[in-house]
Short mmCIF file of C-alpha atoms in Angstrom, two decimals:
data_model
loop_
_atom_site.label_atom_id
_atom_site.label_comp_id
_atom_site.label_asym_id
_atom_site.label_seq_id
_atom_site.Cartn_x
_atom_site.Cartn_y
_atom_site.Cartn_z
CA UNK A 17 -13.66 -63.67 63.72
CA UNK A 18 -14.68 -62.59 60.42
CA UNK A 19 -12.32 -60.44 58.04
CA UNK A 20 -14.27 -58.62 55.27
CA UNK A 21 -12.27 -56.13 52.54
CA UNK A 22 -14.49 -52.98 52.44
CA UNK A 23 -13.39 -50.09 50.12
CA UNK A 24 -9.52 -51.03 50.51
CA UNK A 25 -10.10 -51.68 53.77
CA UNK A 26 -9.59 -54.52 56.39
CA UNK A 27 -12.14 -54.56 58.75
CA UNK A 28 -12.72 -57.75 61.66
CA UNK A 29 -16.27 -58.45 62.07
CA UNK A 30 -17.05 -59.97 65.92
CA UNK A 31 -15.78 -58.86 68.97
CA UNK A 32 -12.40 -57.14 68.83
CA UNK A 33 -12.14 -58.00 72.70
CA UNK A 34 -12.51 -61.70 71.39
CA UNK A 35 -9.56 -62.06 70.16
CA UNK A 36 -5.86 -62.31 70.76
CA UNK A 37 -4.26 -58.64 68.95
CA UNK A 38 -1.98 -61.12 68.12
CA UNK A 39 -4.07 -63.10 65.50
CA UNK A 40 -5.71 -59.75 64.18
CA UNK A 41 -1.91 -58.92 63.55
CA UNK A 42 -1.58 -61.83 61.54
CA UNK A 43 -4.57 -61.69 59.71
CA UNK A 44 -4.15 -57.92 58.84
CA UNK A 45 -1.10 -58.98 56.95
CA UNK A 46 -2.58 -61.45 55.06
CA UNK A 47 -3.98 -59.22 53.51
CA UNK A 48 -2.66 -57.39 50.00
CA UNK A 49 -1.25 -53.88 50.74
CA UNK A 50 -3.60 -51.61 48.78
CA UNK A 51 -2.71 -47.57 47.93
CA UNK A 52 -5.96 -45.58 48.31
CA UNK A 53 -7.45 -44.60 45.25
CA UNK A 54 -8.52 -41.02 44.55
CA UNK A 55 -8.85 -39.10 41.40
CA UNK A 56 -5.83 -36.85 40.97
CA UNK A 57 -8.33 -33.91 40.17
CA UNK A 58 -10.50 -34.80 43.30
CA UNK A 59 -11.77 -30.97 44.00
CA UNK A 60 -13.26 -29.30 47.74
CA UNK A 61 -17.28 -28.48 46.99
CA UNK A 62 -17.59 -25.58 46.31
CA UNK A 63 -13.88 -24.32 45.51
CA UNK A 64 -13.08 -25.39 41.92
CA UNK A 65 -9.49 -23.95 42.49
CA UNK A 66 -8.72 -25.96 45.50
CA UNK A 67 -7.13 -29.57 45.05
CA UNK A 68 -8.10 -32.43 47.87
CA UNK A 69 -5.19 -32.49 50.29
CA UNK A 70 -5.14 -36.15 50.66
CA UNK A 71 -5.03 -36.14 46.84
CA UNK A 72 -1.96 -38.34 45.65
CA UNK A 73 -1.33 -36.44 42.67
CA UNK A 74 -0.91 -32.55 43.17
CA UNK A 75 0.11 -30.06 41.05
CA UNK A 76 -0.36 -25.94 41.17
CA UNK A 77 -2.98 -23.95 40.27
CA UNK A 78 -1.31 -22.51 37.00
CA UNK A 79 -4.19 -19.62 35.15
CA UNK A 80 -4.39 -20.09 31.89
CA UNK A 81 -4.13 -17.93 29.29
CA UNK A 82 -7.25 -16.24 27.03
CA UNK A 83 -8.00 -18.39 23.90
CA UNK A 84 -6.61 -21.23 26.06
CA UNK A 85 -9.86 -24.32 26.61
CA UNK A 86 -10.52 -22.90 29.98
CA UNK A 87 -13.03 -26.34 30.43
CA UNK A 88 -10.69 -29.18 29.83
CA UNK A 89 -9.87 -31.05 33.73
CA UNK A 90 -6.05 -32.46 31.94
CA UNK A 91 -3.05 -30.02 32.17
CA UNK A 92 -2.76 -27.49 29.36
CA UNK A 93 -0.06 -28.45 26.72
CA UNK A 94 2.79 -26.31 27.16
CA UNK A 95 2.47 -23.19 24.01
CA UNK A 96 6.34 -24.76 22.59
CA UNK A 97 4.42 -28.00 21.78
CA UNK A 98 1.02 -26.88 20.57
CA UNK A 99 3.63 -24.19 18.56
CA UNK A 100 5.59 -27.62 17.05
CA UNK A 101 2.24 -29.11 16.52
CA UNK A 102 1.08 -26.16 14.43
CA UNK A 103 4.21 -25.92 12.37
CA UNK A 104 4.17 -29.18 11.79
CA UNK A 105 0.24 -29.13 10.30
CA UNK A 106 1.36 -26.24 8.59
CA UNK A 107 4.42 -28.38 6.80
CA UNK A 108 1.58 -30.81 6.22
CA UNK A 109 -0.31 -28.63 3.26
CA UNK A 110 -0.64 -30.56 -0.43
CA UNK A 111 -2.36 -27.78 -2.26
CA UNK A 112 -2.90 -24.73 -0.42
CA UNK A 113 0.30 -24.03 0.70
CA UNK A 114 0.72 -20.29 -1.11
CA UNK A 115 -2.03 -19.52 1.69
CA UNK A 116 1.00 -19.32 4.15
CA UNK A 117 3.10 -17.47 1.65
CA UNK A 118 3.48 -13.26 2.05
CA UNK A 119 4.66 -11.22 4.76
CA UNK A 120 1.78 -11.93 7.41
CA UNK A 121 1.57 -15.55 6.96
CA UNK A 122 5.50 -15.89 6.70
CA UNK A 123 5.66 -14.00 10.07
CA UNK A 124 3.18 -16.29 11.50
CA UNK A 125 5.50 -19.35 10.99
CA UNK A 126 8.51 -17.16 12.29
CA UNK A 127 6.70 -16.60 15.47
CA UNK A 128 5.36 -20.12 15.80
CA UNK A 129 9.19 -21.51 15.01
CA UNK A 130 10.61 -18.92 18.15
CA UNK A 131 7.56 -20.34 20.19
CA UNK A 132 9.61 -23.02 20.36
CA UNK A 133 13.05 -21.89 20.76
CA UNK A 134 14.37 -18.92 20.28
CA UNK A 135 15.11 -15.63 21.93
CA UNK A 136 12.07 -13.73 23.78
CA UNK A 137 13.42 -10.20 21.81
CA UNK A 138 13.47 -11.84 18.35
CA UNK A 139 9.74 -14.05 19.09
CA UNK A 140 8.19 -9.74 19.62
CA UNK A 141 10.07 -8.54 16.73
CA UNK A 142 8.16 -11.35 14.58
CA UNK A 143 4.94 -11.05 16.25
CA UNK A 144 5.33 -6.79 15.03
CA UNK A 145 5.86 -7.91 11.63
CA UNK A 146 3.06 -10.66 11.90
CA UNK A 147 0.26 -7.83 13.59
CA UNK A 148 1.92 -4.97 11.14
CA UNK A 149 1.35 -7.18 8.16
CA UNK A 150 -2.29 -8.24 8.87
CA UNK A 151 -3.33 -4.25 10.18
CA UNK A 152 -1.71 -3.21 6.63
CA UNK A 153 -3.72 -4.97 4.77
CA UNK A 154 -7.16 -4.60 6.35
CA UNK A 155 -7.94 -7.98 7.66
CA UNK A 156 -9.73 -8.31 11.43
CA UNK A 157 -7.88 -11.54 12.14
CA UNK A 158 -5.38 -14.43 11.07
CA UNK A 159 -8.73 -16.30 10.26
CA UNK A 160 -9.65 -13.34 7.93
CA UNK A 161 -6.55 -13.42 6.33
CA UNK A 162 -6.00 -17.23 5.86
CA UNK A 163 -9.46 -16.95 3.99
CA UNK A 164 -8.96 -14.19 1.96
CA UNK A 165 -5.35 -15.91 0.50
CA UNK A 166 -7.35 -18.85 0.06
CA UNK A 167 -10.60 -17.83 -1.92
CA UNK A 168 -7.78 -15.44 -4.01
CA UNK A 169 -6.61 -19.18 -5.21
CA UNK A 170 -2.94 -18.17 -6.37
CA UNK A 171 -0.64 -20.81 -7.43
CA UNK A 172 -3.64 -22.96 -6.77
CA UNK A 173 -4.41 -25.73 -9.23
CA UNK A 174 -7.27 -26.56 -8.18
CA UNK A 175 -9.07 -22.95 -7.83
CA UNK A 176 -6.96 -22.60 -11.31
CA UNK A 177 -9.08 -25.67 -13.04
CA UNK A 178 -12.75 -24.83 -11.47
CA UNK A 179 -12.30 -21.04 -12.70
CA UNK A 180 -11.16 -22.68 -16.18
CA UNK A 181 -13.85 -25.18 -15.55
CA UNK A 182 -11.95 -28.41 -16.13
CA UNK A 183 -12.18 -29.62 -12.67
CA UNK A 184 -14.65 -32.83 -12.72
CA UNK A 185 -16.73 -33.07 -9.48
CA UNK A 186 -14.97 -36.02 -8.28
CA UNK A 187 -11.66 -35.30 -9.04
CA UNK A 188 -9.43 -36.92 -6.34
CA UNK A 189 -7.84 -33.55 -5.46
CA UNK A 190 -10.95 -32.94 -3.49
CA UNK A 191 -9.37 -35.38 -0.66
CA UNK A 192 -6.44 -32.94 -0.80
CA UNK A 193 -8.33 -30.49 -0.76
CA UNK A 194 -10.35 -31.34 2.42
CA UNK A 195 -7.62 -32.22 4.34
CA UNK A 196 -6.10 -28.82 3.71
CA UNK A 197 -9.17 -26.59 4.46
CA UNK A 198 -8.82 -28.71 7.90
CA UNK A 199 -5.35 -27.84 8.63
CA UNK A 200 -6.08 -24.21 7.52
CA UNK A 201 -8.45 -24.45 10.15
CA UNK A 202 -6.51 -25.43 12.89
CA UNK A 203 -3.96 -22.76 12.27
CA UNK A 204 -6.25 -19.77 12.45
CA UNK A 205 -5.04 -19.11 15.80
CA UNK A 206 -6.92 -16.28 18.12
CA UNK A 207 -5.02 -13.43 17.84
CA UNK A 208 -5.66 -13.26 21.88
CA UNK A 209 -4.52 -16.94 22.18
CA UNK A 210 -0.92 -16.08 20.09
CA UNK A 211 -0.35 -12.80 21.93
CA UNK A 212 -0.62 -14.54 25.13
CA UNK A 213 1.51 -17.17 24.02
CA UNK A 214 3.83 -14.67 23.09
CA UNK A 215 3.95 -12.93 26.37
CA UNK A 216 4.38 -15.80 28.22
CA UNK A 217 7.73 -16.08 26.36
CA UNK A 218 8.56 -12.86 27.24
CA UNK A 219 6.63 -12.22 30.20
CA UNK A 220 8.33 -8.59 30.99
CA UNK A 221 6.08 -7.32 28.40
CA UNK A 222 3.05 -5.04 30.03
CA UNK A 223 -0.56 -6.00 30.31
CA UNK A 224 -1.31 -3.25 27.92
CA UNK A 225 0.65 -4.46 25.25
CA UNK A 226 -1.58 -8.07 25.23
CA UNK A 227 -4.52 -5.72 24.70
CA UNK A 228 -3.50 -4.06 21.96
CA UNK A 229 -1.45 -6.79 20.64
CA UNK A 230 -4.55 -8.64 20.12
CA UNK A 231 -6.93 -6.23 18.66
CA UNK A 232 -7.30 -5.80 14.89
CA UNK A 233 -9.34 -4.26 12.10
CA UNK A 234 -13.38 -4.20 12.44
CA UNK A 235 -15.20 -6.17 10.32
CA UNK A 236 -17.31 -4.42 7.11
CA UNK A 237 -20.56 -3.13 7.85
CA UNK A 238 -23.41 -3.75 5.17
CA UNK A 239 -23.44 -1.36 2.59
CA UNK A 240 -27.23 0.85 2.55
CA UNK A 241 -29.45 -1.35 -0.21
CA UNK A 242 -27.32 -3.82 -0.31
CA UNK A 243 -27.43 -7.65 -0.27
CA UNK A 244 -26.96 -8.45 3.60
CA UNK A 245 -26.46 -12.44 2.88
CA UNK A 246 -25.04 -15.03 0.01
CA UNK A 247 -27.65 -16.37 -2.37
CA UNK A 248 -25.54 -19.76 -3.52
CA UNK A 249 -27.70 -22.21 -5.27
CA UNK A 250 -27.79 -26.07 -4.11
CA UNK A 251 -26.66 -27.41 -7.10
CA UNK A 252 -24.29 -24.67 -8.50
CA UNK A 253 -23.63 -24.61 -12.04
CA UNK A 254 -20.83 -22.31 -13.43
CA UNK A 255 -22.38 -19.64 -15.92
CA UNK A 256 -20.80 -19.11 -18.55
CA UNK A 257 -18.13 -16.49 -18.24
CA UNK A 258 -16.51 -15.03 -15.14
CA UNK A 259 -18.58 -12.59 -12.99
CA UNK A 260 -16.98 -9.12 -11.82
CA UNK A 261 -14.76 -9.61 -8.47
CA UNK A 262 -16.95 -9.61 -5.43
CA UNK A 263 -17.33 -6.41 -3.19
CA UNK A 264 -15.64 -6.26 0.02
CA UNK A 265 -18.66 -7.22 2.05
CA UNK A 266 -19.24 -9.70 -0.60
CA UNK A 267 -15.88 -10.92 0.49
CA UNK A 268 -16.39 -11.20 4.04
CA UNK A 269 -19.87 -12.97 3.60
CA UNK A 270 -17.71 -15.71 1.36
CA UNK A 271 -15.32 -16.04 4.95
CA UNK A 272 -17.85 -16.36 6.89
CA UNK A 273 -19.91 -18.76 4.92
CA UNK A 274 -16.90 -20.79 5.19
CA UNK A 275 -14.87 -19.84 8.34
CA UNK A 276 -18.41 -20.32 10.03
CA UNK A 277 -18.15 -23.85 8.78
CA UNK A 278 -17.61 -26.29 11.96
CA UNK A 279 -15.20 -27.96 9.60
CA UNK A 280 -14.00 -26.52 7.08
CA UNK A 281 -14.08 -29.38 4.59
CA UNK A 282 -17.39 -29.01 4.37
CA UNK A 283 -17.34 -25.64 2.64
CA UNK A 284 -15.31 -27.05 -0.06
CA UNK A 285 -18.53 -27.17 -2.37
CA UNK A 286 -18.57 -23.51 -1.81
CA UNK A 287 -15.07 -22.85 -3.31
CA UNK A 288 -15.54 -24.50 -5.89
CA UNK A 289 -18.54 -22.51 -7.31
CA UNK A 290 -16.68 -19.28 -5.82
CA UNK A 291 -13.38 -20.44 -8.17
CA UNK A 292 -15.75 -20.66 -10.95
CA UNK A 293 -17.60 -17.81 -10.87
CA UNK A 294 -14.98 -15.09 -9.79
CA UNK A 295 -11.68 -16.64 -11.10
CA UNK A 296 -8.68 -16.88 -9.35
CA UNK A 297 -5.45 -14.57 -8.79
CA UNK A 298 -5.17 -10.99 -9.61
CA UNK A 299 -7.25 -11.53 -12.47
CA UNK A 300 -10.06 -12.73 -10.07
CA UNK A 301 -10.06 -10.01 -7.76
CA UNK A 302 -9.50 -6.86 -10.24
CA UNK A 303 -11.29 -5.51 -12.95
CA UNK A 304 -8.88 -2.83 -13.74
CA UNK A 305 -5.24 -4.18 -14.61
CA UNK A 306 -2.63 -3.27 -16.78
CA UNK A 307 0.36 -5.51 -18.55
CA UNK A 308 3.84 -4.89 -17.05
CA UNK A 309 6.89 -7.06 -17.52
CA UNK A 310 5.01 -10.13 -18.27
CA UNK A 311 2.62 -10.14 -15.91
CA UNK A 312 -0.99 -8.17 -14.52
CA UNK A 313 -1.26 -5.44 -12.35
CA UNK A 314 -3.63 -3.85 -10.07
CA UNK A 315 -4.28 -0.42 -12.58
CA UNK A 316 -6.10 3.00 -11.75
CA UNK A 317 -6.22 5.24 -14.41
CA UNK A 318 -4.32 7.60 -11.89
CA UNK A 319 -2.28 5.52 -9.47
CA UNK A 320 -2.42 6.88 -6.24
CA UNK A 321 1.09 8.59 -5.11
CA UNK A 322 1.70 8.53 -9.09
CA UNK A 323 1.67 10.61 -12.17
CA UNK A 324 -1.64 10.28 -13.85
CA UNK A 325 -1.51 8.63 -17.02
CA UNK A 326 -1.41 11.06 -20.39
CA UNK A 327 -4.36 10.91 -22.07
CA UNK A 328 -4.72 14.24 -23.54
CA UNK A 329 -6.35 15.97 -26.35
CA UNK A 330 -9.61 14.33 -25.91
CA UNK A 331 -12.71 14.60 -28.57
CA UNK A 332 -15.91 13.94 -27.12
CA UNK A 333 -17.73 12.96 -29.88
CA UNK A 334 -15.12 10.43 -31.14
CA UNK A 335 -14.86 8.87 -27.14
CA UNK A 336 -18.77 8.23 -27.39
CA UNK A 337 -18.80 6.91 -30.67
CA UNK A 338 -15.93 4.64 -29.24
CA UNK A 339 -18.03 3.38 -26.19
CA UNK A 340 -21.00 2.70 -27.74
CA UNK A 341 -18.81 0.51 -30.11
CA UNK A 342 -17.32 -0.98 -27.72
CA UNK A 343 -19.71 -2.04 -25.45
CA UNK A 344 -21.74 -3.13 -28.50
CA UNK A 345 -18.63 -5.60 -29.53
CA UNK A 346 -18.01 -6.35 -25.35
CA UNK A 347 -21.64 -7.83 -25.44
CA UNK A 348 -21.06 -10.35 -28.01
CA UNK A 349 -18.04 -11.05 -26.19
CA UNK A 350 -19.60 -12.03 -23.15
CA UNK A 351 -22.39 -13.71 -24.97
CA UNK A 352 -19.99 -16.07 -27.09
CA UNK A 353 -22.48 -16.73 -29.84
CA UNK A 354 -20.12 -18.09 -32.85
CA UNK A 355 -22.67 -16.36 -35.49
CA UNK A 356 -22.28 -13.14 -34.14
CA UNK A 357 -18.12 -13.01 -33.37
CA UNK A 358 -17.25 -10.02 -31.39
CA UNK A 359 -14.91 -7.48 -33.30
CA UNK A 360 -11.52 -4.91 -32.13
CA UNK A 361 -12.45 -0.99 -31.96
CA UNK A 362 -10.38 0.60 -33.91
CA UNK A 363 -10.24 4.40 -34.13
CA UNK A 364 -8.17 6.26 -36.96
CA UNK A 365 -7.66 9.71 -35.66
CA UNK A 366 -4.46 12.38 -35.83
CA UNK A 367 -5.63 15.18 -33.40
CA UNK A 368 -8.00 13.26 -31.32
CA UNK A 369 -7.37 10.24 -29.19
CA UNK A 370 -9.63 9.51 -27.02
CA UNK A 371 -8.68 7.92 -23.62
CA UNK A 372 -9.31 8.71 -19.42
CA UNK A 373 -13.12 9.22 -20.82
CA UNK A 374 -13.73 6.24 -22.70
CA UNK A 375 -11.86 4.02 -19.90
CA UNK A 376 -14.08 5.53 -16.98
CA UNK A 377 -17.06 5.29 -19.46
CA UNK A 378 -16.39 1.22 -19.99
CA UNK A 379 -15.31 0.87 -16.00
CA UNK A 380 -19.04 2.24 -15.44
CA UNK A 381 -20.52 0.63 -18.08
CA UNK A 382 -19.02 -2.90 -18.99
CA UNK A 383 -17.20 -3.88 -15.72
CA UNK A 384 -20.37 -4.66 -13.28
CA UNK A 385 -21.42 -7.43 -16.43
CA UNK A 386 -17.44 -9.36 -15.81
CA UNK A 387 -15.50 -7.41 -18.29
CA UNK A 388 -11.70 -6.95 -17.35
CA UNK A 389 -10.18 -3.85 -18.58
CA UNK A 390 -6.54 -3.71 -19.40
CA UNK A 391 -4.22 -1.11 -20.15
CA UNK A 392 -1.30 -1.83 -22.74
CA UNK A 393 1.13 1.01 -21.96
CA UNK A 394 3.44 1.75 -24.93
CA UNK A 395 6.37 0.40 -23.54
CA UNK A 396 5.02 -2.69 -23.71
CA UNK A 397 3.81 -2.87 -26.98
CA UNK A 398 6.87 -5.06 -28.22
CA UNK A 399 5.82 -7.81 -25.59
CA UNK A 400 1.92 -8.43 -26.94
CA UNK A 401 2.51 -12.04 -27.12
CA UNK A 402 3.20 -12.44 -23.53
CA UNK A 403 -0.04 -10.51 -23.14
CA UNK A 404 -1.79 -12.84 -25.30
CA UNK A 405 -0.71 -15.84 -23.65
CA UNK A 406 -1.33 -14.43 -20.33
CA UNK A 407 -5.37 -13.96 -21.22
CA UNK A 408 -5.54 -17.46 -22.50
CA UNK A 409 -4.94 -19.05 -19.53
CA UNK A 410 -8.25 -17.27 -18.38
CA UNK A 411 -10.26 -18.79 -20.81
CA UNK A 412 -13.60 -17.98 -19.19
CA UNK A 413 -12.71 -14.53 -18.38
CA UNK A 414 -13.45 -11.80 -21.07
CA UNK A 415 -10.45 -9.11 -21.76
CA UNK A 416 -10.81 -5.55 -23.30
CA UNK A 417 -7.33 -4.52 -24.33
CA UNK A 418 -7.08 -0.76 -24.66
CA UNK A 419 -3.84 1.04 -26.61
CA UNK A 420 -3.90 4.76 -26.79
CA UNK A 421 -1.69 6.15 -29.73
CA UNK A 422 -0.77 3.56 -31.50
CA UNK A 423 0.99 4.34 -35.05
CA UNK A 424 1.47 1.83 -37.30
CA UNK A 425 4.33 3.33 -39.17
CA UNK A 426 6.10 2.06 -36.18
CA UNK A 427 7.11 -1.11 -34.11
CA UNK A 428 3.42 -0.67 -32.78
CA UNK A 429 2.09 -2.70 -35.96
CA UNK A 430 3.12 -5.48 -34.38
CA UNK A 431 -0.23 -5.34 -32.03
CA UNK A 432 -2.20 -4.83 -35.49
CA UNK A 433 -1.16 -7.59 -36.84
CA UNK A 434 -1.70 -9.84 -34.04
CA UNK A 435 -5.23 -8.87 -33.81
CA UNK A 436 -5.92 -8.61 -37.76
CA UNK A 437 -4.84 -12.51 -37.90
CA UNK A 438 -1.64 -11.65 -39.91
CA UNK A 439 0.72 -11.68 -37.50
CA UNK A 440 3.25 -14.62 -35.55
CA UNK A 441 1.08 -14.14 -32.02
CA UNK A 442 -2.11 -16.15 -31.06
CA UNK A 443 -4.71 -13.83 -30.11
CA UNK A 444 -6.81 -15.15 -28.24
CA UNK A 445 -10.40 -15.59 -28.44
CA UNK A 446 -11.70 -14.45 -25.04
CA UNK A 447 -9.82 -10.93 -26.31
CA UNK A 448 -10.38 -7.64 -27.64
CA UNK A 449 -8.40 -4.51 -28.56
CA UNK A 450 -9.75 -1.30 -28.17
CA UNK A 451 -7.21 0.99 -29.95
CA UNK A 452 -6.70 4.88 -31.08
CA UNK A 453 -3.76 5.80 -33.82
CA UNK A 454 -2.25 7.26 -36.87
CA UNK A 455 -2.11 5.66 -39.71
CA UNK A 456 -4.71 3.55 -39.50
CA UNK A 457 -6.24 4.82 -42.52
CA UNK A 458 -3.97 3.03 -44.52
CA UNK A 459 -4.60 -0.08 -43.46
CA UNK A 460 -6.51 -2.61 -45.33
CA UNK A 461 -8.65 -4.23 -42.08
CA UNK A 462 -10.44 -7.75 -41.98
CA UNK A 463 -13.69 -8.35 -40.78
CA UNK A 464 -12.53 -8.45 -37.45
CA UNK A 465 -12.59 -5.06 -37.24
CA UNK A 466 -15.10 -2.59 -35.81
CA UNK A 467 -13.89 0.58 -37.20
CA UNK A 468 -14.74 4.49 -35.80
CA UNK A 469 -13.28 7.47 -36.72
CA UNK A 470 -14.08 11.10 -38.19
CA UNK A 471 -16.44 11.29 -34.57
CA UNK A 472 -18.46 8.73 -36.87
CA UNK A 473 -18.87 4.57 -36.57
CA UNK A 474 -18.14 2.82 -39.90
CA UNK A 475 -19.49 -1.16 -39.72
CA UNK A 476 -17.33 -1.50 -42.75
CA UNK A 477 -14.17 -2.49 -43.19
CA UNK A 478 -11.87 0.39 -43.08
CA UNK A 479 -11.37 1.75 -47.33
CA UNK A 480 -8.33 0.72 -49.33
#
């Protein structure tokens, strides 16, 4: 009698008639007890769904929510760790952490915090604020908005240095950097994957409500004649000033160029160049600002659900003469030759004060080339060194200052003097003032001074 162990089992070779049961007995338990061995996800043919009975591991079918990897074969983590997980990454950021900070990425945390514990009632409530903040402000998904607050570059030293191009190309905050733009990634959750994390916290809540709870804004379409695609070179080199704030389909082709990235580390070439040709912060993504208690502001000429600002008694003569000065100056700005040193408008006029006109005029004219317009409003006029200060630290952007009114017999001389040279403030070079007044005329002006009055442009300085 031969024993042989085939496939965990014992099986006697020979005649079984041959021999006494009661040796077969006693060789069977010479033999090492051995479990079967079968895969714990051992599947019928045919029937996915349906687990091998004689499987020693069983567990129920559980359906998994949309978003979830519906191809993995290992049990789902449960949504209050891949929540933890999340929050933890999120902890995790070295430089890009003002991409979490504002109402739709501060609600994001909140409901990734009550993923974990919390109550059901207060995990909606966040979610409402989290799907309220991102429909307010026009983006089609978390992704969308995670991008946009990163591109924008606020509090953001290192979108900061390559708009103010000090940023060498191996500076060791590009490890930081990469390792953020790969967190970032992993936190642009599906909005369909959160919402049904969300109900199944709170699984009272109707099927209706996960539609709509994860449906956003639609994407921009491609305006008619316009560029349908990003033309980035290979070897980018910063041009010299700024460039005007991208469209918003511009915008969403910078996303996608990166979101579209399968990591996004490797799009962090494309910041870079996008820091240093657009800027960063409010400065970056207006053209139209105005100075208000120490700090720029988005600025229309008339704010919508606001007074329009006064800027009456207009002479039309005296606003062209103004613009064509202007722009003249604004181009030797931009072109930052030292031999030919761009010059403040200055306009000398008692009746006639030009203003709406001449802004729309430069808006039209000026902006598309990277010029930022800025309103000084009179209230202000006492804080000018605060404004100065503020365009210096955008030393590769190009300011146009305008002041409507001023009158130097006044506290408004103090905005003369700081642009004449005479004065305690620093103006700055990357700067100009484009002014109206009375009492000009009885100024004695340097040569940095491009003077226009009488409806007529003087090159000279302005007379004794």
């Amino acid at each position: 009698m031969i024993l042989h162990n085939l496939s965990q089992r014992t099986v006697v070779s020979g005649c079984h008639t041959c021999a006494p049961r009661s040796a077969v007995r006693t060789a069977l338990r010479s033999q090492p007890l051995r479990t079967p061995t079968r895969l714990p996800n051992t599947v019928v043919a045919g029937f996915p769904h349906i687990r091998d009975s004689n499987s020693r591991s069983r567990s129920s079918l559980t359906a998994r929510s949309i978003g979830f990897d519906l191809t993995g074969s290992g049990p789902t983590k449960s949504v209050d760790k891949q929540a933890g997980e999340l929050t933890r990454a999120a902890a995790s950021l070295l430089l890009f952490q003002s991409v979490l900070k504002g109402s739709a990425g501060e609600a994001f945390l909140k409901v990734l915090q009550h993923l974990q514990k919390g109550s059901p009632t207060a995990l909606l409530q966040h979610y409402e604020e989290f799907y309220s903040a991102l429909a307010s402000g026009g983006h089609a998904s978390l992704q969308d908005y995670l991008l946009d607050k990163l591109l924008a570059g606020r509090e953001n030293s290192i979108a900061k240095n390559c708009a103010n191009g000090s940023l060498p190309a191996d500076s060791p905050l590009n490890r930081a950097a990469r390792h953020d733009l790969d967190v970032l990634q992993r936190l642009s959750v599906a909005e369909t994957t959160l919402a049904a994390w969300v109900k199944e916290a709170a699984p009272w809540v109707a099927d209706e409500w996960l539609a709509a709870a994860s449906s956003l804004a639609s994407r921009q379409s491609p305006p008619e004649g316009g560029a349908h695609s990003l033309e980035v070179p290979e070897n980018p080199e910063p041009p010299a000033c700024i460039a005007a704030p991208p469209t918003a389909y511009q915008q969403q082709l910078w996303r996608e160029r990166i979101g579209d990235q399968w990591k996004w580390s490797a799009g962090l070439e494309d910041l870079r160049y996008y820091w240093a040709a657009h800027g960063w912060g409010l400065t970056g993504s207006h053209s139209t600002l105005q100075w208000m208690n120490g700090k720029f502001q988005a600025f229309k000429a008339s704010p919508a659900g606001g007074a329009p600002i006064s800027w009456t008694n207009m002479d039309e003569q005296l606003t062209v003469d103004m613009q064509k000065a202007a722009a003249a100056e604004v181009r030797k700005l931009m072109a930052g030759d030292p031999a030919q040193p761009a010059r403040h408008v200055l306009a000398g006029s008692s009746n006639a004060l030009p203003g709406q006109q001449l802004w729309q005029a430069l808006v039209e004219s000026e902006v598309p080339h990277g010029l930022r317009l800025v309103y000084l409003p009179r209230s202000q006029y006492a804080h000018v060194d605060e404004l100065a200060y503020g365009m210096s630290l955008h030393p590769r952007i190009r300011f146009l200052v305008m002041c409507i009114g001023l009158d130097v017999t006044k506290p408004d001389v103090v905005i003369v003097d700081a642009v004449s040279g005479i004065g305690v403030s620093q103006w700055p070079a990357n700067a100009l003032l484009c002014a109206t007044g009375t009492g000009l005329e009885n100024r004695h002006w340097t040569s940095c001074c491009h003077v226009v009055h009488g409806g007529s442009v003087d090159d000279n300085d302005w007379p004794n």
